[in-house]
Coordinates of C-alpha atoms and ligand atoms in Angstrom, one line a residue:
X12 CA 25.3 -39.8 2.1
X13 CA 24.0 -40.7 5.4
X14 CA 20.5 -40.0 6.5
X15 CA 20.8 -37.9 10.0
X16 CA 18.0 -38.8 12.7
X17 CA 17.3 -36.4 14.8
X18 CA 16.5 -37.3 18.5
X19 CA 15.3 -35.2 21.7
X20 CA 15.4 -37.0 24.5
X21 CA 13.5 -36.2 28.0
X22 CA 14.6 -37.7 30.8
X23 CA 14.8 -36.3 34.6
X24 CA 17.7 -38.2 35.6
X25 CA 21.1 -37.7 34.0
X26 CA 22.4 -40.8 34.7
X27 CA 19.7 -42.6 32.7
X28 CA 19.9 -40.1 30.0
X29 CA 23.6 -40.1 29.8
X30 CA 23.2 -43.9 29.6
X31 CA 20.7 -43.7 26.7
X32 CA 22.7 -41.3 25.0
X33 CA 25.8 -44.2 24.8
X34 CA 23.1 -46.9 24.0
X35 CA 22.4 -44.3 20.5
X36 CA 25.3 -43.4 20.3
X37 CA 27.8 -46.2 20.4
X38 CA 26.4 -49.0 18.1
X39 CA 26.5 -48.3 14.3
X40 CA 23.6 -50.5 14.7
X41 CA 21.7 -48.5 11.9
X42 CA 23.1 -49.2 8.1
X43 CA 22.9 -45.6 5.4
X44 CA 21.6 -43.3 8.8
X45 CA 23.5 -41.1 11.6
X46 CA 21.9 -40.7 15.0
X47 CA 22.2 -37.0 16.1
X48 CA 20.8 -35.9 19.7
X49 CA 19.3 -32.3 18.9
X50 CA 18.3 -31.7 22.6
X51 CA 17.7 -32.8 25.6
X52 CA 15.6 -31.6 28.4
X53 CA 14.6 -32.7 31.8
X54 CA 11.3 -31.7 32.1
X55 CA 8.0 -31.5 29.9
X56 CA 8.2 -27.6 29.3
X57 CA 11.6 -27.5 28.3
X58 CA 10.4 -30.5 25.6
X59 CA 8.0 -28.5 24.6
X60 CA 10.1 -25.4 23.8
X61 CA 13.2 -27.9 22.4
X62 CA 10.5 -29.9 20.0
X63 CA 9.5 -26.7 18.6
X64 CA 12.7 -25.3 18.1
X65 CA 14.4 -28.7 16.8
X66 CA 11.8 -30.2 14.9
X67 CA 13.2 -34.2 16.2
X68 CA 12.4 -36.6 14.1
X69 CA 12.3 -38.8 17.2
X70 CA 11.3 -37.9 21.0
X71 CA 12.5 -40.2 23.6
X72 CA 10.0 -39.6 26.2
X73 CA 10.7 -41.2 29.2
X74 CA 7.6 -41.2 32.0
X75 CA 10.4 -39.9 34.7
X76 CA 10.2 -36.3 34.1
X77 CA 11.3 -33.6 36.4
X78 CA 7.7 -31.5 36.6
X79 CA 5.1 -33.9 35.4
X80 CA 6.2 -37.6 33.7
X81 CA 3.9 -40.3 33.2
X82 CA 2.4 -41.5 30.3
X83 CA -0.4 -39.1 29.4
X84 CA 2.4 -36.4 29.3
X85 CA 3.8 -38.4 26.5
X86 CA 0.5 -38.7 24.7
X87 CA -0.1 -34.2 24.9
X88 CA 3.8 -34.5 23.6
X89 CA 2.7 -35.9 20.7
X90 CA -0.7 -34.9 19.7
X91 CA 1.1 -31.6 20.0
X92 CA 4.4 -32.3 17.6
X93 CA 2.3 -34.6 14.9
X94 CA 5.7 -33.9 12.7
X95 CA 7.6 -35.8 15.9
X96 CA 7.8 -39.5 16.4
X97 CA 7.4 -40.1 20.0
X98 CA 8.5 -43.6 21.9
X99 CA 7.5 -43.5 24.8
X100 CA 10.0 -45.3 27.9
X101 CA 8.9 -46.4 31.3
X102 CA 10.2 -47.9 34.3
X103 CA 7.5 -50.9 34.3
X104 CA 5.0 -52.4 30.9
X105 CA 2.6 -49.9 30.4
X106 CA -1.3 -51.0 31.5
X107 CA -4.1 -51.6 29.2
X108 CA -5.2 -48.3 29.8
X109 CA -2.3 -46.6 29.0
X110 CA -1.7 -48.5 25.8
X111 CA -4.9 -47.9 24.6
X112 CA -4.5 -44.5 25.2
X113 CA -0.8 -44.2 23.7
X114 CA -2.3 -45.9 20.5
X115 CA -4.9 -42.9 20.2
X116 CA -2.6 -40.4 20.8
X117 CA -0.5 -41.7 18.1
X118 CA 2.5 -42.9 20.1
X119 CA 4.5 -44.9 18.0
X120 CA 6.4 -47.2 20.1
X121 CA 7.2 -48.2 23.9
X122 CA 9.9 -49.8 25.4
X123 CA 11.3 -50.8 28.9
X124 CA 14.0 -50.3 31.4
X125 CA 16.8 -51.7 30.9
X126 CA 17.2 -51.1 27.2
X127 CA 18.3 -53.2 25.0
X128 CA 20.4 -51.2 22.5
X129 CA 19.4 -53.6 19.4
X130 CA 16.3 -53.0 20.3
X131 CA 16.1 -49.6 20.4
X132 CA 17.7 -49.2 17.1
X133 CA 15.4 -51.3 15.5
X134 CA 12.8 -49.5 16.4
X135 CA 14.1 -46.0 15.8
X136 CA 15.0 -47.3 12.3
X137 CA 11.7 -48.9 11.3
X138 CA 9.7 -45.6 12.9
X139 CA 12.3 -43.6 10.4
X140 CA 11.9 -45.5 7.3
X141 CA 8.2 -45.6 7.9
X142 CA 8.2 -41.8 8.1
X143 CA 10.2 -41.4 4.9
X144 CA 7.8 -43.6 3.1
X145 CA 4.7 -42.2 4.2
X146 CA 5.9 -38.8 3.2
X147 CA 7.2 -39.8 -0.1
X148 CA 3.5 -41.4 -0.9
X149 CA 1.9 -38.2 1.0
X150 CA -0.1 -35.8 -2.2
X151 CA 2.1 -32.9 -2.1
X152 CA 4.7 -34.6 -0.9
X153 CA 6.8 -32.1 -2.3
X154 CA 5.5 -29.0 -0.5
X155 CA 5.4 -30.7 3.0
X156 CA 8.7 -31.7 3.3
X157 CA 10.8 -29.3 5.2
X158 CA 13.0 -27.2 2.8
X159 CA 17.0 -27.8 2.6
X160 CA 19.2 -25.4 4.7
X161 CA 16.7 -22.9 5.3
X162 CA 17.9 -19.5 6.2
X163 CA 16.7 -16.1 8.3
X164 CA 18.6 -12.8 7.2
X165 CA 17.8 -10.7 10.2
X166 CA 17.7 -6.6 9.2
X167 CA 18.3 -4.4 12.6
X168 CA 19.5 -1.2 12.5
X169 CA 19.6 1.0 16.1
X170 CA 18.4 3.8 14.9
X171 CA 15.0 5.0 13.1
X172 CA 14.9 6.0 9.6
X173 CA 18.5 4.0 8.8
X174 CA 16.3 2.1 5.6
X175 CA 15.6 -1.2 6.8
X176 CA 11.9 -1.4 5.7
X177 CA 13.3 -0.1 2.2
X178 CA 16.3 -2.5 2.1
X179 CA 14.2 -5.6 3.4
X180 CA 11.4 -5.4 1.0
X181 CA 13.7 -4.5 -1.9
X182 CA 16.0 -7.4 -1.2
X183 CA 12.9 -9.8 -0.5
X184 CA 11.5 -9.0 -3.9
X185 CA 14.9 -9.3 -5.6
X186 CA 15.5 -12.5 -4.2
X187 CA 12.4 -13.8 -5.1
X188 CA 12.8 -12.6 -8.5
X189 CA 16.4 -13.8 -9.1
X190 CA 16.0 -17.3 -7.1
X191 CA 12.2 -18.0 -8.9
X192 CA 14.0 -20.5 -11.7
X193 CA 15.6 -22.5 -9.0
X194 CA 12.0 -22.6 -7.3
X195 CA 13.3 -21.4 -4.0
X196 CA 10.5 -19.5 -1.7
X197 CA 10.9 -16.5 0.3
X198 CA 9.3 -15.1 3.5
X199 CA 9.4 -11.3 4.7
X200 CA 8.0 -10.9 7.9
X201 CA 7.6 -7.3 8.9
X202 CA 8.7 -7.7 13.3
X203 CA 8.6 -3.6 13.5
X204 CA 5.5 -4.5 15.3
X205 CA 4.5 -1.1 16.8
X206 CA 5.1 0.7 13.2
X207 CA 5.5 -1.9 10.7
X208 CA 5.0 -0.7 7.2
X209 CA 5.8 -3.2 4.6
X210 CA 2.6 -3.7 4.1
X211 CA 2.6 -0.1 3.2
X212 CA 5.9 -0.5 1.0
X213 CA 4.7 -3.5 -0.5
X214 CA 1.1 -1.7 -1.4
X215 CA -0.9 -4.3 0.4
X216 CA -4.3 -4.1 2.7
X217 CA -3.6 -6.9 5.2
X218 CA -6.9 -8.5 6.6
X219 CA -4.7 -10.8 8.8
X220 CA -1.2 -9.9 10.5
X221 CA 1.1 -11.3 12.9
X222 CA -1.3 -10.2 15.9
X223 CA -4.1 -12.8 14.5
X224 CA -1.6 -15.6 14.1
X225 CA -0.2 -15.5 17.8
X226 CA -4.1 -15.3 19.4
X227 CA -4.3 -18.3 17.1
X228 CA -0.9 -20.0 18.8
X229 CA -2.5 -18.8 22.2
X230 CA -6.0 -20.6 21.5
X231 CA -4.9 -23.6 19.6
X232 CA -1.4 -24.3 21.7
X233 CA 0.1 -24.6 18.7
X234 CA -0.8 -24.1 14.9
X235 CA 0.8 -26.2 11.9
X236 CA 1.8 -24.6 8.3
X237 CA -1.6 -24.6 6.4
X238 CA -2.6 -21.7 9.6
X239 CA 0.4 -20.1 8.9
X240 CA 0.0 -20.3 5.5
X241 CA -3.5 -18.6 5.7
X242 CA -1.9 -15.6 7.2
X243 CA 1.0 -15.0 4.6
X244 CA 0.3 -12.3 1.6
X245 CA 1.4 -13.7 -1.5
X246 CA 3.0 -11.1 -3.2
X247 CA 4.6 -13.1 -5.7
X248 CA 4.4 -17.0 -6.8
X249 CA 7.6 -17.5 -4.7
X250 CA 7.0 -14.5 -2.1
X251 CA 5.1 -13.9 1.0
X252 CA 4.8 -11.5 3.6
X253 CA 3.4 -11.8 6.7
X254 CA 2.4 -7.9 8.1
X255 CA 3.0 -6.0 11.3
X256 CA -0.3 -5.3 13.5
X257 CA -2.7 -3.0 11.8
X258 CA -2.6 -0.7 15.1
X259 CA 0.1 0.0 17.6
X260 CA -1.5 -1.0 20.8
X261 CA -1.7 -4.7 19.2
X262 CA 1.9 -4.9 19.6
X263 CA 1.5 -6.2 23.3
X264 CA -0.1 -9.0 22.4
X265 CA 2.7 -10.5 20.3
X266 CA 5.5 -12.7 22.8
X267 CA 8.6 -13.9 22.3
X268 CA 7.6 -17.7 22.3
X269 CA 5.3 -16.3 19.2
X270 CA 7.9 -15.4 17.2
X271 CA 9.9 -18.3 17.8
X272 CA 6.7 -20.6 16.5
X273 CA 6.1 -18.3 13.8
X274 CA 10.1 -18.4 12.6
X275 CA 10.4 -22.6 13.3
X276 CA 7.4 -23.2 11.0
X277 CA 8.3 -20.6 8.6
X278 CA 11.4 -22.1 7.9
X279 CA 9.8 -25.7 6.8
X280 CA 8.5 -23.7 3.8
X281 CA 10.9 -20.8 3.0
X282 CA 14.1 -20.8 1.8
X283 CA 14.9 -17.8 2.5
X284 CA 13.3 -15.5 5.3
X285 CA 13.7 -11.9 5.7
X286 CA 12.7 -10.0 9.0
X287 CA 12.3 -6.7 9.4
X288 CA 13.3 -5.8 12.9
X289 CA 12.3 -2.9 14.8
X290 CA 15.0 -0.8 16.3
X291 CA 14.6 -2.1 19.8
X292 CA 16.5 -5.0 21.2
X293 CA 12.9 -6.1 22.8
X294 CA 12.8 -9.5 24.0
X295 CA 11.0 -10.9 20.5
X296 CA 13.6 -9.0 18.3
X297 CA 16.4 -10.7 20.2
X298 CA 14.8 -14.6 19.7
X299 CA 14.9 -13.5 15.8
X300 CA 18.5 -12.5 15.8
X301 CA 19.3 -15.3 17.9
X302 CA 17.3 -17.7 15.4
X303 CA 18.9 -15.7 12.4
X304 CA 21.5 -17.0 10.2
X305 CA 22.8 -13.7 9.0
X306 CA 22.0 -10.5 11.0
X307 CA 22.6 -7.4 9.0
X308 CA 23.4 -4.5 10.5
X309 CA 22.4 -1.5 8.6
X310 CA 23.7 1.9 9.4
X311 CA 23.9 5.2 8.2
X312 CA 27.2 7.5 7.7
X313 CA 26.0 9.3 10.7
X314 CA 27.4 10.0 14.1
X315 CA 24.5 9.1 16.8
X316 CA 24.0 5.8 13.8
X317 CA 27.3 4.7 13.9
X318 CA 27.5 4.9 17.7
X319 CA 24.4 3.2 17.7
X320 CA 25.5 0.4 15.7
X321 CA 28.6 0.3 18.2
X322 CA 26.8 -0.3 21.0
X323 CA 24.3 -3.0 19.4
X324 CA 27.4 -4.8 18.1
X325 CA 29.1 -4.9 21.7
X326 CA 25.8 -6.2 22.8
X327 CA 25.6 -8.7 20.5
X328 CA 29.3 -9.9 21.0
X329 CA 27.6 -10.6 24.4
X330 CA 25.3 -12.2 23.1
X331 CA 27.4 -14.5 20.6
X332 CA 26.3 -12.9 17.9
X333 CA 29.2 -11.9 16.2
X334 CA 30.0 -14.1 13.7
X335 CA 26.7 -14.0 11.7
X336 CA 26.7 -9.8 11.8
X337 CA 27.5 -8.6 8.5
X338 CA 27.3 -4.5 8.2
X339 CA 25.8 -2.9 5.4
X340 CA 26.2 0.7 4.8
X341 CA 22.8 3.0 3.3
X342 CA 23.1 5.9 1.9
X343 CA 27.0 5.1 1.5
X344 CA 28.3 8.2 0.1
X345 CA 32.1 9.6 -0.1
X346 CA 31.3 13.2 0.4
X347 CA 29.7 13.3 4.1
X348 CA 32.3 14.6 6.2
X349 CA 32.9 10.9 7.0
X350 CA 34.6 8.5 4.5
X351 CA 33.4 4.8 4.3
X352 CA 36.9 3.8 5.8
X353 CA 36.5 5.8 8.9
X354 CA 33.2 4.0 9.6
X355 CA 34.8 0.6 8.6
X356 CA 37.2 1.6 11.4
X357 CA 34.7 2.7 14.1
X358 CA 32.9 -0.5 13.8
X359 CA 36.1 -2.7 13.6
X360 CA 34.5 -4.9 11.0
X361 CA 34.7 -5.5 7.4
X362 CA 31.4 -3.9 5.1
X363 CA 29.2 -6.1 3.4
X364 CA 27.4 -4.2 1.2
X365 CA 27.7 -0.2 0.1
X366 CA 23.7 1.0 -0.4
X367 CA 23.9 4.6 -2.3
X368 CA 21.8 6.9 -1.4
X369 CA 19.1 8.0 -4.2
X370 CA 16.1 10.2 -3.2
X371 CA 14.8 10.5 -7.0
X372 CA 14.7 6.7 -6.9
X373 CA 14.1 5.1 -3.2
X374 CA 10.9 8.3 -2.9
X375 CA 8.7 7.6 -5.6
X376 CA 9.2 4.1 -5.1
X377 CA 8.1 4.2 -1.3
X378 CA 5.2 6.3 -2.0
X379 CA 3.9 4.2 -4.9
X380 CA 4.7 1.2 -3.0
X381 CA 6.5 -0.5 -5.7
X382 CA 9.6 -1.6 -4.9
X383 CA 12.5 0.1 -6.8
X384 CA 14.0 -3.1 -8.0
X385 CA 10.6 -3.7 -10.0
X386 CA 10.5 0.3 -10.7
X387 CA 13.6 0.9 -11.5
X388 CA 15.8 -2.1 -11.8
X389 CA 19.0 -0.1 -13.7
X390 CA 19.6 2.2 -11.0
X391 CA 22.5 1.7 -8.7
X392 CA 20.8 1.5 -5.6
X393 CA 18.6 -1.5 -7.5
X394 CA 22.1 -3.0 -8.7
X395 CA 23.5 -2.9 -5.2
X396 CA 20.5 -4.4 -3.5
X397 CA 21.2 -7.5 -6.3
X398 CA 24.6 -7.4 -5.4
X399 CA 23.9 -8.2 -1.8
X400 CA 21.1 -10.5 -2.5
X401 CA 23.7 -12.6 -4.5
X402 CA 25.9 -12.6 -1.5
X403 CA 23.5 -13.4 0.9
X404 CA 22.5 -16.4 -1.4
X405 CA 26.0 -17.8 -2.1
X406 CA 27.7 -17.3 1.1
X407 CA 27.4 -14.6 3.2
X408 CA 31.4 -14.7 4.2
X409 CA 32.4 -13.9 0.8
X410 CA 32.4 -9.8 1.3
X411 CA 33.3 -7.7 -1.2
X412 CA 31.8 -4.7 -1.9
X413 CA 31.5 -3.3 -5.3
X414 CA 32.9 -0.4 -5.8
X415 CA 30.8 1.3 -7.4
X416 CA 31.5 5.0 -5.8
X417 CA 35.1 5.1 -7.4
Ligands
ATP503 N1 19.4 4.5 0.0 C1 18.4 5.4 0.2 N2 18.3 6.4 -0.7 C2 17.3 7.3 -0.6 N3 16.4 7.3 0.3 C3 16.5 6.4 1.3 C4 17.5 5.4 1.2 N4 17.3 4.6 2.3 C5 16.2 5.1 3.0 N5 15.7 6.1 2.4 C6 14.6 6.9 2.8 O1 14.5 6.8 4.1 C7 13.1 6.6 4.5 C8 13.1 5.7 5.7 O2 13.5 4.4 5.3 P1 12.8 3.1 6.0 O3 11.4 3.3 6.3 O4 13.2 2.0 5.2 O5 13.7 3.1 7.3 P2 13.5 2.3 8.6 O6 14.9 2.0 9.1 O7 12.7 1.1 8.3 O8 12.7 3.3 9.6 P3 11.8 3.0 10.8 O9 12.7 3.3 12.0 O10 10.7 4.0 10.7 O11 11.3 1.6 10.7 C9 12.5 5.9 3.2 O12 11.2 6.2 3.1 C10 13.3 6.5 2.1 O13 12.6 7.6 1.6
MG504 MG1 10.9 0.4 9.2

């Protein structure tokens, strides 16, 4: 199978980046590897938010940029995305200065306009292989390398109380527990950030939370996985959580641009990560649906819950959402003056999962803080949560609910 190289490229000018785009695209120039172009921006912010969320392998980095261009741009570029190869391309040779400076800033290559297309694929596939081998050779090798398909399973649910804490931490431990022989790792990130309490569910006394890691992301610029790492709980070998702020107030303090950091790098290490979302479409819930691979949508057999989840599901249609919503149904229960069907109808959409409702169970679990798939694996609610666990891992189009309330 092919190797894919990912490239970003930053240019000002479409014309020249249009014209770089045929010189990667158009020669097969490169035997066993594929050329893909992840992004491209015009300026240096946009690289900056574009590196982070594409993780290139490669950044074109042309000194014409629409804000600031120029070669020390190039040189914060990529002291800042060390996981990034950045080549820097320029109108004229670059001065002794600059080159000396490029070579400390650990710029990997230069080349000048006009391009020679042989050229450039040269010297994107020797910067690749390089890479490749210098990872392969790295200790650890294994743990650094960014994980195959990673995926985010978003939990929302528009209204309080609908069990997404209890779902997210039950299905977190199950995964972990169920996907621990194929060595697979899973992150829960608790993003109720005002009332978080899987830390709480989870029995756990956080010295660090989420609020910590983003003054770190403020300070530093940017942090790298060994930071992030020092912030995760282990809960398990294969599980970690990362906890909400210890106090309301500290909420403020976390940004949208956070969570988009926090998710990028979390996803080099986890195969699975499971968010916790607060209720609110705030503006850092709705860069985790929008990063998430499967958003569930967890509702209630209520009235206001199920108009709720209405609303939020028009929303996200807006949004493009749609097809990565799956609907899972707590406390799914034929006798509640509403039948499973009629809420199937009011939402238009198929159900993914049917959660029953079990006080005797989900209670003593929650205030023990010990998950009821550990506490009481046999019960139905435990069986369901495995049952959508195992969907979520094989695919999570393949919906069909058991029918366990027959
Ligand atoms: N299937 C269930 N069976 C029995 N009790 C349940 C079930 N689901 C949720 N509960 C109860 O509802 C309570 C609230 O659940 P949970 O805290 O998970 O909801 P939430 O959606 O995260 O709420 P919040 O809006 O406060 O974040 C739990 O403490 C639990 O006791
Ligand atoms: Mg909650």
């Amino acid at each position: 199978m092919a190797q894919t190289i990912k490239i970003l490229i930053a240019e000002a000018n479409l014309e020249t980046r249009v014209g770089l785009k045929k010189l990667l695209l158009t020669a097969p120039v490169l035997p066993g590897k594929e050329i893909e172009i992840v992004s491209e921006a015009e300026g240096v912010k946009e690289v900056e938010v574009l590196a982070a969320k594409s993780s290139p392998d490669i950044i074109l980095m042309s000194t014409n940029l629409k804000d600031i261009g120029g070669v020390e741009v190039s040189c914060r570029i990529a002291q800042t995305f060390v996981n990034s190869s950045v080549i820097i391309i320029s109108e004229h040779p670059l001065s002794q200065d600059e080159l000396k400076k490029a070579m400390l800033s650990g710029i990997r290559s230069f080349l000048v306009q006009p391009i020679d297309q042989q050229e450039l694929h040269k010297v994107i596939g020797e910067i690749f292989e390089l890479n490749s081998q210098r990872r392969e050779k790295l200790p650890g090798a294994t743990v650094s390398v960014p994980v195959d398909k990673p995926k985010i399973i978003a939990m929302f649910g528009a209204k309080g109380g609908v069990g997404r804490t209890l779902i997210s931490t039950n299905l977190a431990v199950s995964m972990a527990e169920s996907l621990k022989p194929q060595n697979k790792k899973i992150a829960l990130i608790d993003l109720d950030l005002q009332f978080g309490d899987i830390a709480i569910m989870l029995n756990l006394t956080p010295a660090k939370t989420i609020v910590g890691l983003s003054k770190e992301i403020n300070e530093l610029g940017n942090i790298d996985e060994e930071l992030l790492e020092s912030y995760l709980i282990k809960y398990r070998d294969n599980l970690a959580v990362l906890p909400a702020p210890l106090k309301p107030e500290e909420a403020d303090l976390i940004q949208a641009e956070h969570i988009e950091r926090i998710l990028d790098l979390i996803k080099n290490r986890y195969h699975y990560t499971i968010v916790d979302c607060s209720r609110t479409l705030s503006e850092s819930i709705l860069v985790a649906l929008g990063m998430a691979d499967t958003i569930i949508l967890l509702l209630t057999m209520d009235i206001p819950t199920i108009k709720n989840a209405k609303l939020s599901l028009e929303v996200m249609e807006k949004l493009g959402f749609s097809p990565k919503i799956k609907i899972v149904l707590n406390r799914a229960y034929t006798k509640m003056g509403i039948s499973i069907a009629e809420v199937k109808e009011a939402l238009a959409s198929p159900i993914m999962e049917l959660i029953p409702s079990d006080g005797r169970v989900a209670i003593p679990s929650v205030n023990e803080g010990i998950p009821f798939v550990i506490k009481y694996p046999k019960s139905n609610i435990s069986k369901s949560i495995k049952s959508l666990a195992d969907k979520i891992v094989e695919s999570p189009d393949k919906i069909k609910p058991k029918k366990w309330w027959k």
